[in-house]
PDB file of C-alpha atoms in Angstrom:
ATOM      1  CA  UNK G   1      73.959 163.747  82.037  1.00  0.00           C
ATOM      2  CA  UNK G   2      71.173 161.148  81.946  1.00  0.00           C
ATOM      3  CA  UNK G   3      70.190 162.281  78.441  1.00  0.00           C
ATOM      4  CA  UNK G   4      73.803 162.068  77.218  1.00  0.00           C
ATOM      5  CA  UNK G   5      74.183 158.596  78.767  1.00  0.00           C
ATOM      6  CA  UNK G   6      70.932 157.461  77.127  1.00  0.00           C
ATOM      7  CA  UNK G   7      72.074 158.717  73.704  1.00  0.00           C
ATOM      8  CA  UNK G   8      75.469 157.004  74.077  1.00  0.00           C
ATOM      9  CA  UNK G   9      73.868 153.727  75.174  1.00  0.00           C
ATOM     10  CA  UNK G  10      71.265 153.646  72.409  1.00  0.00           C
ATOM     11  CA  UNK G  11      73.155 155.299  69.565  1.00  0.00           C
ATOM     12  CA  UNK G  12      72.273 152.756  66.880  1.00  0.00           C
ATOM     13  CA  UNK G  13      68.485 152.532  67.483  1.00  0.00           C
ATOM     14  CA  UNK G  14      68.362 156.343  67.688  1.00  0.00           C
ATOM     15  CA  UNK G  15      70.297 156.603  64.406  1.00  0.00           C
ATOM     16  CA  UNK G  16      67.933 154.131  62.704  1.00  0.00           C
ATOM     17  CA  UNK G  17      64.790 155.876  63.946  1.00  0.00           C
ATOM     18  CA  UNK G  18      66.292 159.234  62.950  1.00  0.00           C
ATOM     19  CA  UNK G  19      66.860 157.933  59.426  1.00  0.00           C
ATOM     20  CA  UNK G  20      63.249 156.725  59.095  1.00  0.00           C
ATOM     21  CA  UNK G  21      61.674 159.804  60.712  1.00  0.00           C
ATOM     22  CA  UNK G  22      64.029 162.188  58.908  1.00  0.00           C
ATOM     23  CA  UNK G  23      63.095 160.775  55.511  1.00  0.00           C
ATOM     24  CA  UNK G  24      59.319 161.017  56.021  1.00  0.00           C
ATOM     25  CA  UNK G  25      59.500 164.486  57.581  1.00  0.00           C
ATOM     26  CA  UNK G  26      61.751 165.801  54.821  1.00  0.00           C
ATOM     27  CA  UNK G  27      59.722 164.488  51.856  1.00  0.00           C
ATOM     28  CA  UNK G  28      56.465 165.770  53.359  1.00  0.00           C
ATOM     29  CA  UNK G  29      57.576 169.410  53.690  1.00  0.00           C
ATOM     30  CA  UNK G  30      56.361 170.987  50.409  1.00  0.00           C
ATOM     31  CA  UNK G  31      58.718 173.969  50.233  1.00  0.00           C
ATOM     32  CA  UNK G  32      61.760 171.623  50.494  1.00  0.00           C
ATOM     33  CA  UNK G  33      60.832 169.750  47.304  1.00  0.00           C
ATOM     34  CA  UNK G  34      63.203 171.809  45.072  1.00  0.00           C
ATOM     35  CA  UNK G  35      66.126 170.710  47.278  1.00  0.00           C
ATOM     36  CA  UNK G  36      65.612 166.950  46.702  1.00  0.00           C
ATOM     37  CA  UNK G  37      68.195 166.582  43.915  1.00  0.00           C
ATOM     38  CA  UNK G  38      70.749 168.658  45.855  1.00  0.00           C
ATOM     39  CA  UNK G  39      70.219 166.560  49.001  1.00  0.00           C
ATOM     40  CA  UNK G  40      70.705 163.331  46.993  1.00  0.00           C
ATOM     41  CA  UNK G  41      74.033 164.653  45.736  1.00  0.00           C
ATOM     42  CA  UNK G  42      75.026 165.768  49.245  1.00  0.00           C
ATOM     43  CA  UNK G  43      74.227 162.323  50.698  1.00  0.00           C
ATOM     44  CA  UNK G  44      76.292 160.669  47.937  1.00  0.00           C
ATOM     45  CA  UNK G  45      79.243 162.816  49.062  1.00  0.00           C
ATOM     46  CA  UNK G  46      78.723 162.767  52.843  1.00  0.00           C
ATOM     47  CA  UNK G  47      78.283 158.976  53.170  1.00  0.00           C
ATOM     48  CA  UNK G  48      81.634 157.933  51.638  1.00  0.00           C
ATOM     49  CA  UNK G  49      83.387 160.812  53.452  1.00  0.00           C
ATOM     50  CA  UNK G  50      82.073 159.615  56.817  1.00  0.00           C
ATOM     51  CA  UNK G  51      82.995 156.012  55.986  1.00  0.00           C
ATOM     52  CA  UNK G  52      86.500 157.118  54.994  1.00  0.00           C
ATOM     53  CA  UNK G  53      86.995 159.062  58.234  1.00  0.00           C
ATOM     54  CA  UNK G  54      85.654 156.338  60.529  1.00  0.00           C
ATOM     55  CA  UNK G  55      87.745 153.647  58.807  1.00  0.00           C
ATOM     56  CA  UNK G  56      90.806 155.880  59.007  1.00  0.00           C
ATOM     57  CA  UNK G  57      90.341 156.329  62.775  1.00  0.00           C
ATOM     58  CA  UNK G  58      89.711 152.585  63.233  1.00  0.00           C
ATOM     59  CA  UNK G  59      92.776 151.598  61.177  1.00  0.00           C
ATOM     60  CA  UNK G  60      94.926 153.949  63.286  1.00  0.00           C
ATOM     61  CA  UNK G  61      94.247 151.485  66.110  1.00  0.00           C
ATOM     62  CA  UNK G  62      95.193 148.430  63.980  1.00  0.00           C
ATOM     63  CA  UNK G  63      98.778 147.175  63.855  1.00  0.00           C
ATOM     64  CA  UNK G  64      99.919 146.254  60.329  1.00  0.00           C
ATOM     65  CA  UNK G  65     101.580 143.066  61.605  1.00  0.00           C
ATOM     66  CA  UNK G  66      98.210 141.813  62.925  1.00  0.00           C
ATOM     67  CA  UNK G  67      96.687 141.748  59.425  1.00  0.00           C
ATOM     68  CA  UNK G  68      97.100 138.092  58.550  1.00  0.00           C
ATOM     69  CA  UNK G  69      94.710 135.312  57.497  1.00  0.00           C
ATOM     70  CA  UNK G  70      93.114 133.153  60.196  1.00  0.00           C
ATOM     71  CA  UNK G  71      91.815 129.593  59.834  1.00  0.00           C
ATOM     72  CA  UNK G  72      88.219 130.735  60.261  1.00  0.00           C
ATOM     73  CA  UNK G  73      88.623 133.076  57.293  1.00  0.00           C
ATOM     74  CA  UNK G  74      88.711 130.050  54.973  1.00  0.00           C
ATOM     75  CA  UNK G  75      85.543 128.543  56.452  1.00  0.00           C
ATOM     76  CA  UNK G  76      83.630 131.803  56.104  1.00  0.00           C
ATOM     77  CA  UNK G  77      84.809 132.260  52.510  1.00  0.00           C
ATOM     78  CA  UNK G  78      83.598 128.725  51.722  1.00  0.00           C
ATOM     79  CA  UNK G  79      80.205 129.376  53.330  1.00  0.00           C
ATOM     80  CA  UNK G  80      79.639 132.545  51.316  1.00  0.00           C
ATOM     81  CA  UNK G  81      81.021 131.192  48.058  1.00  0.00           C
ATOM     82  CA  UNK G  82      79.355 127.748  48.111  1.00  0.00           C
ATOM     83  CA  UNK G  83      75.914 129.013  49.235  1.00  0.00           C
ATOM     84  CA  UNK G  84      76.013 131.675  46.502  1.00  0.00           C
ATOM     85  CA  UNK G  85      77.032 129.097  43.886  1.00  0.00           C
ATOM     86  CA  UNK G  86      74.349 126.582  44.973  1.00  0.00           C
ATOM     87  CA  UNK G  87      71.520 129.148  44.711  1.00  0.00           C
ATOM     88  CA  UNK G  88      72.915 130.292  41.368  1.00  0.00           C
ATOM     89  CA  UNK G  89      72.975 126.687  40.145  1.00  0.00           C
ATOM     90  CA  UNK G  90      69.323 126.189  41.139  1.00  0.00           C
ATOM     91  CA  UNK G  91      68.272 129.292  39.200  1.00  0.00           C
ATOM     92  CA  UNK G  92      70.313 128.250  36.145  1.00  0.00           C
ATOM     93  CA  UNK G  93      68.766 124.757  36.104  1.00  0.00           C
ATOM     94  CA  UNK G  94      65.189 125.925  36.764  1.00  0.00           C
ATOM     95  CA  UNK G  95      64.692 129.029  34.643  1.00  0.00           C
ATOM     96  CA  UNK G  96      60.944 129.244  35.271  1.00  0.00           C
ATOM     97  CA  UNK G  97      61.105 128.636  39.010  1.00  0.00           C
ATOM     98  CA  UNK G  98      58.277 130.526  40.780  1.00  0.00           C
ATOM     99  CA  UNK G  99      59.507 133.278  43.073  1.00  0.00           C
ATOM    100  CA  UNK G 100      63.021 133.299  41.634  1.00  0.00           C
ATOM    101  CA  UNK G 101      63.326 136.935  42.750  1.00  0.00           C
ATOM    102  CA  UNK G 102      63.397 135.670  46.341  1.00  0.00           C
ATOM    103  CA  UNK G 103      66.343 133.373  45.603  1.00  0.00           C
ATOM    104  CA  UNK G 104      68.110 136.211  43.790  1.00  0.00           C
ATOM    105  CA  UNK G 105      67.591 138.324  46.919  1.00  0.00           C
ATOM    106  CA  UNK G 106      69.136 135.541  49.012  1.00  0.00           C
ATOM    107  CA  UNK G 107      72.118 135.410  46.626  1.00  0.00           C
ATOM    108  CA  UNK G 108      72.707 139.141  47.121  1.00  0.00           C
ATOM    109  CA  UNK G 109      72.563 138.771  50.920  1.00  0.00           C
ATOM    110  CA  UNK G 110      74.893 135.752  50.984  1.00  0.00           C
ATOM    111  CA  UNK G 111      77.723 136.934  48.727  1.00  0.00           C
ATOM    112  CA  UNK G 112      77.666 140.554  49.896  1.00  0.00           C
ATOM    113  CA  UNK G 113      81.069 141.463  51.410  1.00  0.00           C
ATOM    114  CA  UNK G 114      81.565 142.427  55.042  1.00  0.00           C
ATOM    115  CA  UNK G 115      80.634 146.011  55.888  1.00  0.00           C
ATOM    116  CA  UNK G 116      83.553 148.421  55.698  1.00  0.00           C
ATOM    117  CA  UNK G 117      82.321 149.688  59.080  1.00  0.00           C
ATOM    118  CA  UNK G 118      82.524 146.172  60.530  1.00  0.00           C
ATOM    119  CA  UNK G 119      85.817 146.937  62.276  1.00  0.00           C
ATOM    120  CA  UNK G 120      84.184 149.833  64.150  1.00  0.00           C
ATOM    121  CA  UNK G 121      81.406 147.670  65.637  1.00  0.00           C
ATOM    122  CA  UNK G 122      83.789 144.743  66.247  1.00  0.00           C
ATOM    123  CA  UNK G 123      86.074 146.982  68.327  1.00  0.00           C
ATOM    124  CA  UNK G 124      83.058 148.256  70.267  1.00  0.00           C
ATOM    125  CA  UNK G 125      81.996 144.662  71.006  1.00  0.00           C
ATOM    126  CA  UNK G 126      85.497 143.689  72.143  1.00  0.00           C
ATOM    127  CA  UNK G 127      86.505 141.732  69.028  1.00  0.00           C
ATOM    128  CA  UNK G 128      89.643 141.821  66.891  1.00  0.00           C
ATOM    129  CA  UNK G 129      89.505 144.664  64.344  1.00  0.00           C
ATOM    130  CA  UNK G 130      92.577 143.377  62.469  1.00  0.00           C
ATOM    131  CA  UNK G 131      90.966 139.974  61.839  1.00  0.00           C
ATOM    132  CA  UNK G 132      87.749 141.426  60.425  1.00  0.00           C
ATOM    133  CA  UNK G 133      89.717 143.923  58.327  1.00  0.00           C
ATOM    134  CA  UNK G 134      91.695 141.049  56.776  1.00  0.00           C
ATOM    135  CA  UNK G 135      88.486 139.130  56.064  1.00  0.00           C
ATOM    136  CA  UNK G 136      86.874 142.233  54.526  1.00  0.00           C
ATOM    137  CA  UNK G 137      89.714 142.419  51.996  1.00  0.00           C
ATOM    138  CA  UNK G 138      89.535 138.671  51.246  1.00  0.00           C
ATOM    139  CA  UNK G 139      85.747 138.551  50.732  1.00  0.00           C
ATOM    140  CA  UNK G 140      85.830 141.600  48.455  1.00  0.00           C
ATOM    141  CA  UNK G 141      88.386 139.823  46.269  1.00  0.00           C
ATOM    142  CA  UNK G 142      86.277 136.630  46.317  1.00  0.00           C
ATOM    143  CA  UNK G 143      83.106 138.566  45.398  1.00  0.00           C
ATOM    144  CA  UNK G 144      84.932 140.249  42.515  1.00  0.00           C
ATOM    145  CA  UNK G 145      85.607 136.762  41.079  1.00  0.00           C
ATOM    146  CA  UNK G 146      82.397 134.863  41.948  1.00  0.00           C
ATOM    147  CA  UNK G 147      79.783 137.470  41.031  1.00  0.00           C
ATOM    148  CA  UNK G 148      81.011 137.943  37.415  1.00  0.00           C
ATOM    149  CA  UNK G 149      81.366 134.156  37.027  1.00  0.00           C
ATOM    150  CA  UNK G 150      77.885 133.163  38.230  1.00  0.00           C
ATOM    151  CA  UNK G 151      75.489 136.118  37.913  1.00  0.00           C
ATOM    152  CA  UNK G 152      75.683 136.430  34.067  1.00  0.00           C
ATOM    153  CA  UNK G 153      74.474 132.803  33.862  1.00  0.00           C
ATOM    154  CA  UNK G 154      71.622 133.503  36.303  1.00  0.00           C
ATOM    155  CA  UNK G 155      70.635 136.930  35.035  1.00  0.00           C
ATOM    156  CA  UNK G 156      72.298 137.680  31.645  1.00  0.00           C
ATOM    157  CA  UNK G 157      73.259 141.312  30.917  1.00  0.00           C
ATOM    158  CA  UNK G 158      74.513 142.287  27.437  1.00  0.00           C
ATOM    159  CA  UNK G 159      77.905 143.979  27.621  1.00  0.00           C
ATOM    160  CA  UNK G 160      78.757 142.847  31.177  1.00  0.00           C
ATOM    161  CA  UNK G 161      81.765 140.560  30.715  1.00  0.00           C
ATOM    162  CA  UNK G 162      83.800 138.956  33.493  1.00  0.00           C
ATOM    163  CA  UNK G 163      86.501 141.623  33.169  1.00  0.00           C
ATOM    164  CA  UNK G 164      84.335 144.724  33.319  1.00  0.00           C
ATOM    165  CA  UNK G 165      82.084 143.212  36.011  1.00  0.00           C
ATOM    166  CA  UNK G 166      85.118 142.557  38.218  1.00  0.00           C
ATOM    167  CA  UNK G 167      86.429 146.053  37.544  1.00  0.00           C
ATOM    168  CA  UNK G 168      83.039 147.514  38.503  1.00  0.00           C
ATOM    169  CA  UNK G 169      83.034 145.653  41.827  1.00  0.00           C
ATOM    170  CA  UNK G 170      86.638 146.435  42.724  1.00  0.00           C
ATOM    171  CA  UNK G 171      86.151 150.079  41.738  1.00  0.00           C
ATOM    172  CA  UNK G 172      83.091 150.268  43.968  1.00  0.00           C
ATOM    173  CA  UNK G 173      84.593 148.941  47.193  1.00  0.00           C
ATOM    174  CA  UNK G 174      88.372 148.999  47.168  1.00  0.00           C
ATOM    175  CA  UNK G 175      89.075 152.768  47.025  1.00  0.00           C
ATOM    176  CA  UNK G 176      86.904 153.242  50.117  1.00  0.00           C
ATOM    177  CA  UNK G 177      88.559 150.310  51.871  1.00  0.00           C
ATOM    178  CA  UNK G 178      92.211 150.757  50.886  1.00  0.00           C
ATOM    179  CA  UNK G 179      92.601 154.561  50.887  1.00  0.00           C
ATOM    180  CA  UNK G 180      91.898 155.046  54.622  1.00  0.00           C
ATOM    181  CA  UNK G 181      94.058 151.985  55.350  1.00  0.00           C
ATOM    182  CA  UNK G 182      97.005 153.407  53.388  1.00  0.00           C
ATOM    183  CA  UNK G 183      96.478 156.842  54.978  1.00  0.00           C
ATOM    184  CA  UNK G 184      96.556 155.296  58.475  1.00  0.00           C
ATOM    185  CA  UNK G 185      99.804 153.412  57.685  1.00  0.00           C
ATOM    186  CA  UNK G 186     101.475 156.567  56.327  1.00  0.00           C
ATOM    187  CA  UNK G 187     100.431 158.577  59.388  1.00  0.00           C
ATOM    188  CA  UNK G 188     101.713 155.789  61.683  1.00  0.00           C
ATOM    189  CA  UNK G 189     105.228 155.891  60.183  1.00  0.00           C
ATOM    190  CA  UNK G 190     105.569 159.521  59.037  1.00  0.00           C
ATOM    191  CA  UNK G 191     103.774 161.311  61.895  1.00  0.00           C
ATOM    192  CA  UNK G 192     103.938 158.949  64.909  1.00  0.00           C
ATOM    193  CA  UNK G 193     102.948 161.599  67.494  1.00  0.00           C
ATOM    194  CA  UNK G 194      99.904 162.609  65.466  1.00  0.00           C
ATOM    195  CA  UNK G 195      99.069 158.917  65.002  1.00  0.00           C
ATOM    196  CA  UNK G 196      99.189 158.352  68.783  1.00  0.00           C
ATOM    197  CA  UNK G 197      96.842 161.312  69.260  1.00  0.00           C
ATOM    198  CA  UNK G 198      94.378 159.967  66.666  1.00  0.00           C
ATOM    199  CA  UNK G 199      94.444 156.494  68.225  1.00  0.00           C
ATOM    200  CA  UNK G 200      93.006 157.997  71.428  1.00  0.00           C
ATOM    201  CA  UNK G 201      89.949 159.174  69.462  1.00  0.00           C
ATOM    202  CA  UNK G 202      89.074 155.868  67.782  1.00  0.00           C
ATOM    203  CA  UNK G 203      85.722 155.868  69.677  1.00  0.00           C
ATOM    204  CA  UNK G 204      84.702 158.828  67.521  1.00  0.00           C
ATOM    205  CA  UNK G 205      84.518 156.399  64.586  1.00  0.00           C
ATOM    206  CA  UNK G 206      81.486 154.727  66.176  1.00  0.00           C
ATOM    207  CA  UNK G 207      79.523 157.975  66.277  1.00  0.00           C
ATOM    208  CA  UNK G 208      80.525 158.825  62.711  1.00  0.00           C
ATOM    209  CA  UNK G 209      79.157 155.432  61.769  1.00  0.00           C
ATOM    210  CA  UNK G 210      75.893 156.284  63.569  1.00  0.00           C
ATOM    211  CA  UNK G 211      75.474 159.349  61.320  1.00  0.00           C
ATOM    212  CA  UNK G 212      76.333 157.277  58.232  1.00  0.00           C
ATOM    213  CA  UNK G 213      73.840 154.637  59.401  1.00  0.00           C
ATOM    214  CA  UNK G 214      71.084 157.240  59.746  1.00  0.00           C
ATOM    215  CA  UNK G 215      71.696 158.329  56.151  1.00  0.00           C
ATOM    216  CA  UNK G 216      71.818 154.697  54.949  1.00  0.00           C
ATOM    217  CA  UNK G 217      68.488 153.896  56.644  1.00  0.00           C
ATOM    218  CA  UNK G 218      66.911 156.982  55.041  1.00  0.00           C
ATOM    219  CA  UNK G 219      68.143 155.798  51.618  1.00  0.00           C
ATOM    220  CA  UNK G 220      66.805 152.287  52.378  1.00  0.00           C
ATOM    221  CA  UNK G 221      63.378 153.672  53.308  1.00  0.00           C
ATOM    222  CA  UNK G 222      63.366 155.683  50.096  1.00  0.00           C
ATOM    223  CA  UNK G 223      64.108 152.590  47.966  1.00  0.00           C
ATOM    224  CA  UNK G 224      61.343 150.601  49.690  1.00  0.00           C
ATOM    225  CA  UNK G 225      58.758 153.423  49.480  1.00  0.00           C
ATOM    226  CA  UNK G 226      59.432 154.043  45.793  1.00  0.00           C
ATOM    227  CA  UNK G 227      59.491 150.354  44.870  1.00  0.00           C
ATOM    228  CA  UNK G 228      56.751 149.387  42.413  1.00  0.00           C
ATOM    229  CA  UNK G 229      56.583 145.699  43.364  1.00  0.00           C
ATOM    230  CA  UNK G 230      53.618 144.382  45.311  1.00  0.00           C
ATOM    231  CA  UNK G 231      53.608 143.967  49.076  1.00  0.00           C
ATOM    232  CA  UNK G 232      53.772 140.161  48.805  1.00  0.00           C
ATOM    233  CA  UNK G 233      57.186 140.203  47.121  1.00  0.00           C
ATOM    234  CA  UNK G 234      58.443 142.951  49.440  1.00  0.00           C
ATOM    235  CA  UNK G 235      57.390 140.862  52.449  1.00  0.00           C
ATOM    236  CA  UNK G 236      59.053 137.791  50.913  1.00  0.00           C
ATOM    237  CA  UNK G 237      62.330 139.653  50.402  1.00  0.00           C
ATOM    238  CA  UNK G 238      62.135 140.973  53.965  1.00  0.00           C
ATOM    239  CA  UNK G 239      61.775 137.414  55.290  1.00  0.00           C
ATOM    240  CA  UNK G 240      64.532 136.055  53.013  1.00  0.00           C
ATOM    241  CA  UNK G 241      66.949 138.788  54.112  1.00  0.00           C
ATOM    242  CA  UNK G 242      66.076 138.136  57.774  1.00  0.00           C
ATOM    243  CA  UNK G 243      66.725 134.384  57.389  1.00  0.00           C
ATOM    244  CA  UNK G 244      70.034 135.130  55.616  1.00  0.00           C
ATOM    245  CA  UNK G 245      71.030 137.496  58.429  1.00  0.00           C
ATOM    246  CA  UNK G 246      70.222 134.983  61.192  1.00  0.00           C
ATOM    247  CA  UNK G 247      72.010 132.095  59.448  1.00  0.00           C
ATOM    248  CA  UNK G 248      75.163 134.100  58.764  1.00  0.00           C
ATOM    249  CA  UNK G 249      75.515 135.586  62.226  1.00  0.00           C
ATOM    250  CA  UNK G 250      74.854 132.148  63.741  1.00  0.00           C
ATOM    251  CA  UNK G 251      77.338 130.330  61.465  1.00  0.00           C
ATOM    252  CA  UNK G 252      79.993 133.012  61.915  1.00  0.00           C
ATOM    253  CA  UNK G 253      79.751 132.903  65.695  1.00  0.00           C
ATOM    254  CA  UNK G 254      79.739 129.094  65.804  1.00  0.00           C
ATOM    255  CA  UNK G 255      82.888 128.864  63.674  1.00  0.00           C
ATOM    256  CA  UNK G 256      84.536 131.760  65.486  1.00  0.00           C
ATOM    257  CA  UNK G 257      83.923 130.076  68.846  1.00  0.00           C
ATOM    258  CA  UNK G 258      86.046 127.108  67.736  1.00  0.00           C
ATOM    259  CA  UNK G 259      88.976 129.484  67.120  1.00  0.00           C
ATOM    260  CA  UNK G 260      88.334 131.730  70.167  1.00  0.00           C
ATOM    261  CA  UNK G 261      87.339 134.639  67.925  1.00  0.00           C
ATOM    262  CA  UNK G 262      83.538 134.532  68.123  1.00  0.00           C
ATOM    263  CA  UNK G 263      82.834 138.270  67.866  1.00  0.00           C
ATOM    264  CA  UNK G 264      85.128 138.955  64.898  1.00  0.00           C
ATOM    265  CA  UNK G 265      83.912 135.911  62.927  1.00  0.00           C
ATOM    266  CA  UNK G 266      80.251 136.641  63.661  1.00  0.00           C
ATOM    267  CA  UNK G 267      80.574 140.252  62.506  1.00  0.00           C
ATOM    268  CA  UNK G 268      82.634 139.215  59.461  1.00  0.00           C
ATOM    269  CA  UNK G 269      79.897 136.915  58.166  1.00  0.00           C
ATOM    270  CA  UNK G 270      76.817 138.712  59.475  1.00  0.00           C
ATOM    271  CA  UNK G 271      77.488 142.440  59.128  1.00  0.00           C
ATOM    272  CA  UNK G 272      77.196 143.342  55.466  1.00  0.00           C
ATOM    273  CA  UNK G 273      78.080 146.217  53.179  1.00  0.00           C
ATOM    274  CA  UNK G 274      74.389 146.789  52.391  1.00  0.00           C
ATOM    275  CA  UNK G 275      75.139 149.798  50.178  1.00  0.00           C
ATOM    276  CA  UNK G 276      77.070 147.334  47.998  1.00  0.00           C
ATOM    277  CA  UNK G 277      74.179 144.823  48.218  1.00  0.00           C
ATOM    278  CA  UNK G 278      71.681 147.422  46.972  1.00  0.00           C
ATOM    279  CA  UNK G 279      74.063 148.491  44.194  1.00  0.00           C
ATOM    280  CA  UNK G 280      74.669 144.854  43.241  1.00  0.00           C
ATOM    281  CA  UNK G 281      70.901 144.250  42.999  1.00  0.00           C
ATOM    282  CA  UNK G 282      70.423 147.228  40.677  1.00  0.00           C
ATOM    283  CA  UNK G 283      73.534 146.534  38.570  1.00  0.00           C
ATOM    284  CA  UNK G 284      73.523 142.748  38.144  1.00  0.00           C
ATOM    285  CA  UNK G 285      69.926 141.705  38.876  1.00  0.00           C
ATOM    286  CA  UNK G 286      66.876 144.024  39.055  1.00  0.00           C
ATOM    287  CA  UNK G 287      65.778 147.006  41.198  1.00  0.00           C
ATOM    288  CA  UNK G 288      63.365 144.579  42.890  1.00  0.00           C
ATOM    289  CA  UNK G 289      66.227 142.358  44.080  1.00  0.00           C
ATOM    290  CA  UNK G 290      67.980 145.413  45.540  1.00  0.00           C
ATOM    291  CA  UNK G 291      65.257 145.661  48.202  1.00  0.00           C
ATOM    292  CA  UNK G 292      66.711 142.559  49.893  1.00  0.00           C
ATOM    293  CA  UNK G 293      69.861 144.558  50.638  1.00  0.00           C
ATOM    294  CA  UNK G 294      67.756 147.365  52.093  1.00  0.00           C
ATOM    295  CA  UNK G 295      65.940 145.042  54.464  1.00  0.00           C
ATOM    296  CA  UNK G 296      69.214 143.335  55.449  1.00  0.00           C
ATOM    297  CA  UNK G 297      70.489 146.754  56.547  1.00  0.00           C
ATOM    298  CA  UNK G 298      67.637 146.950  59.060  1.00  0.00           C
ATOM    299  CA  UNK G 299      68.096 143.409  60.417  1.00  0.00           C
ATOM    300  CA  UNK G 300      71.853 143.446  60.967  1.00  0.00           C
ATOM    301  CA  UNK G 301      71.744 146.871  62.615  1.00  0.00           C
ATOM    302  CA  UNK G 302      68.951 145.766  64.953  1.00  0.00           C
ATOM    303  CA  UNK G 303      71.069 142.746  65.902  1.00  0.00           C
ATOM    304  CA  UNK G 304      74.129 144.952  66.430  1.00  0.00           C
ATOM    305  CA  UNK G 305      72.068 147.206  68.716  1.00  0.00           C
ATOM    306  CA  UNK G 306      71.051 144.175  70.776  1.00  0.00           C
ATOM    307  CA  UNK G 307      74.655 142.916  70.946  1.00  0.00           C
ATOM    308  CA  UNK G 308      75.895 146.295  72.139  1.00  0.00           C
ATOM    309  CA  UNK G 309      73.144 146.364  74.782  1.00  0.00           C
ATOM    310  CA  UNK G 310      74.127 142.870  75.988  1.00  0.00           C
ATOM    311  CA  UNK G 311      77.819 143.833  76.206  1.00  0.00           C
ATOM    312  CA  UNK G 312      77.030 147.071  78.056  1.00  0.00           C
ATOM    313  CA  UNK G 313      74.807 145.198  80.531  1.00  0.00           C
ATOM    314  CA  UNK G 314      77.463 142.530  81.084  1.00  0.00           C
ATOM    315  CA  UNK G 315      80.113 145.176  81.826  1.00  0.00           C
ATOM    316  CA  UNK G 316      77.754 146.965  84.235  1.00  0.00           C
ATOM    317  CA  UNK G 317      76.934 143.709  86.038  1.00  0.00           C
ATOM    318  CA  UNK G 318      80.636 142.803  86.317  1.00  0.00           C
ATOM    319  CA  UNK G 319      81.431 146.226  87.789  1.00  0.00           C
ATOM    320  CA  UNK G 320      78.657 145.816  90.351  1.00  0.00           C
ATOM    321  CA  UNK G 321      79.976 142.386  91.355  1.00  0.00           C
ATOM    322  CA  UNK G 322      83.466 143.809  91.862  1.00  0.00           C
ATOM    323  CA  UNK G 323      82.114 146.599  94.070  1.00  0.00           C
ATOM    324  CA  UNK G 324      80.189 144.092  96.167  1.00  0.00           C
TER     325      UNK G 324
END
């Protein structure tokens, strides 16, 4: 029982360490080398499947009538949009700016939409899953407009127009976000008894996310290990992504506190869809820039682990006070 309790309490750090250790163990077993391409394909299938299932279970707990814009949504959209535009403007004005890759990395971290799994962690922390789900939809729409408008001026790509860039972004994120949402709504109204049963198992979504996180960390480690840029730039991108993570969690929580929704706002701005960030780096900037998204994945999951520890400790302390 102690082992099970330990695993439940430290799920995220265990998942992250499993991803790192799993990658290095796997690639260093010679007779498994022929399976590398098959495993890559399997991961590309398993990750979105897990995300779909965990979002579906989370959305079964969300009431459709609760999905409405909040005042803090506007402030967070402005923070992401304006900071992204300001950094883009600096890079457009100063084409030969030293270390521009670092600012590009910051742009990726700042405009990146909220993680599709954000609702899972928000529920676990005691926040409002409906509010973060609404913001996730809004920021994906905003990113689909802002990225094609600004990035071609910062980092021109022949053939990438506003229209096809927007279509690329929407095609990347919206099927995985909307399909489980629609499925949960249909189940709610067509099979209410089954929906009630599923709602009791929404905690399972957290553990599905832990498996998806382990795979994401393994992919992140792979991208960092195989990167051909020097350690100085890698370290710089690690620092830039850490600063971006701290600022966004801090700003989100500060604004959320004003509207009595600190957890949901903090997770909305701080917890990112880092798979999208890595893809955005490769597609619209350079493979080097994509590393910023990989490092951000580490930072925001470490912070989430700490938040979950703090909440668990607070609940334990409150229970002890009640007993005494």
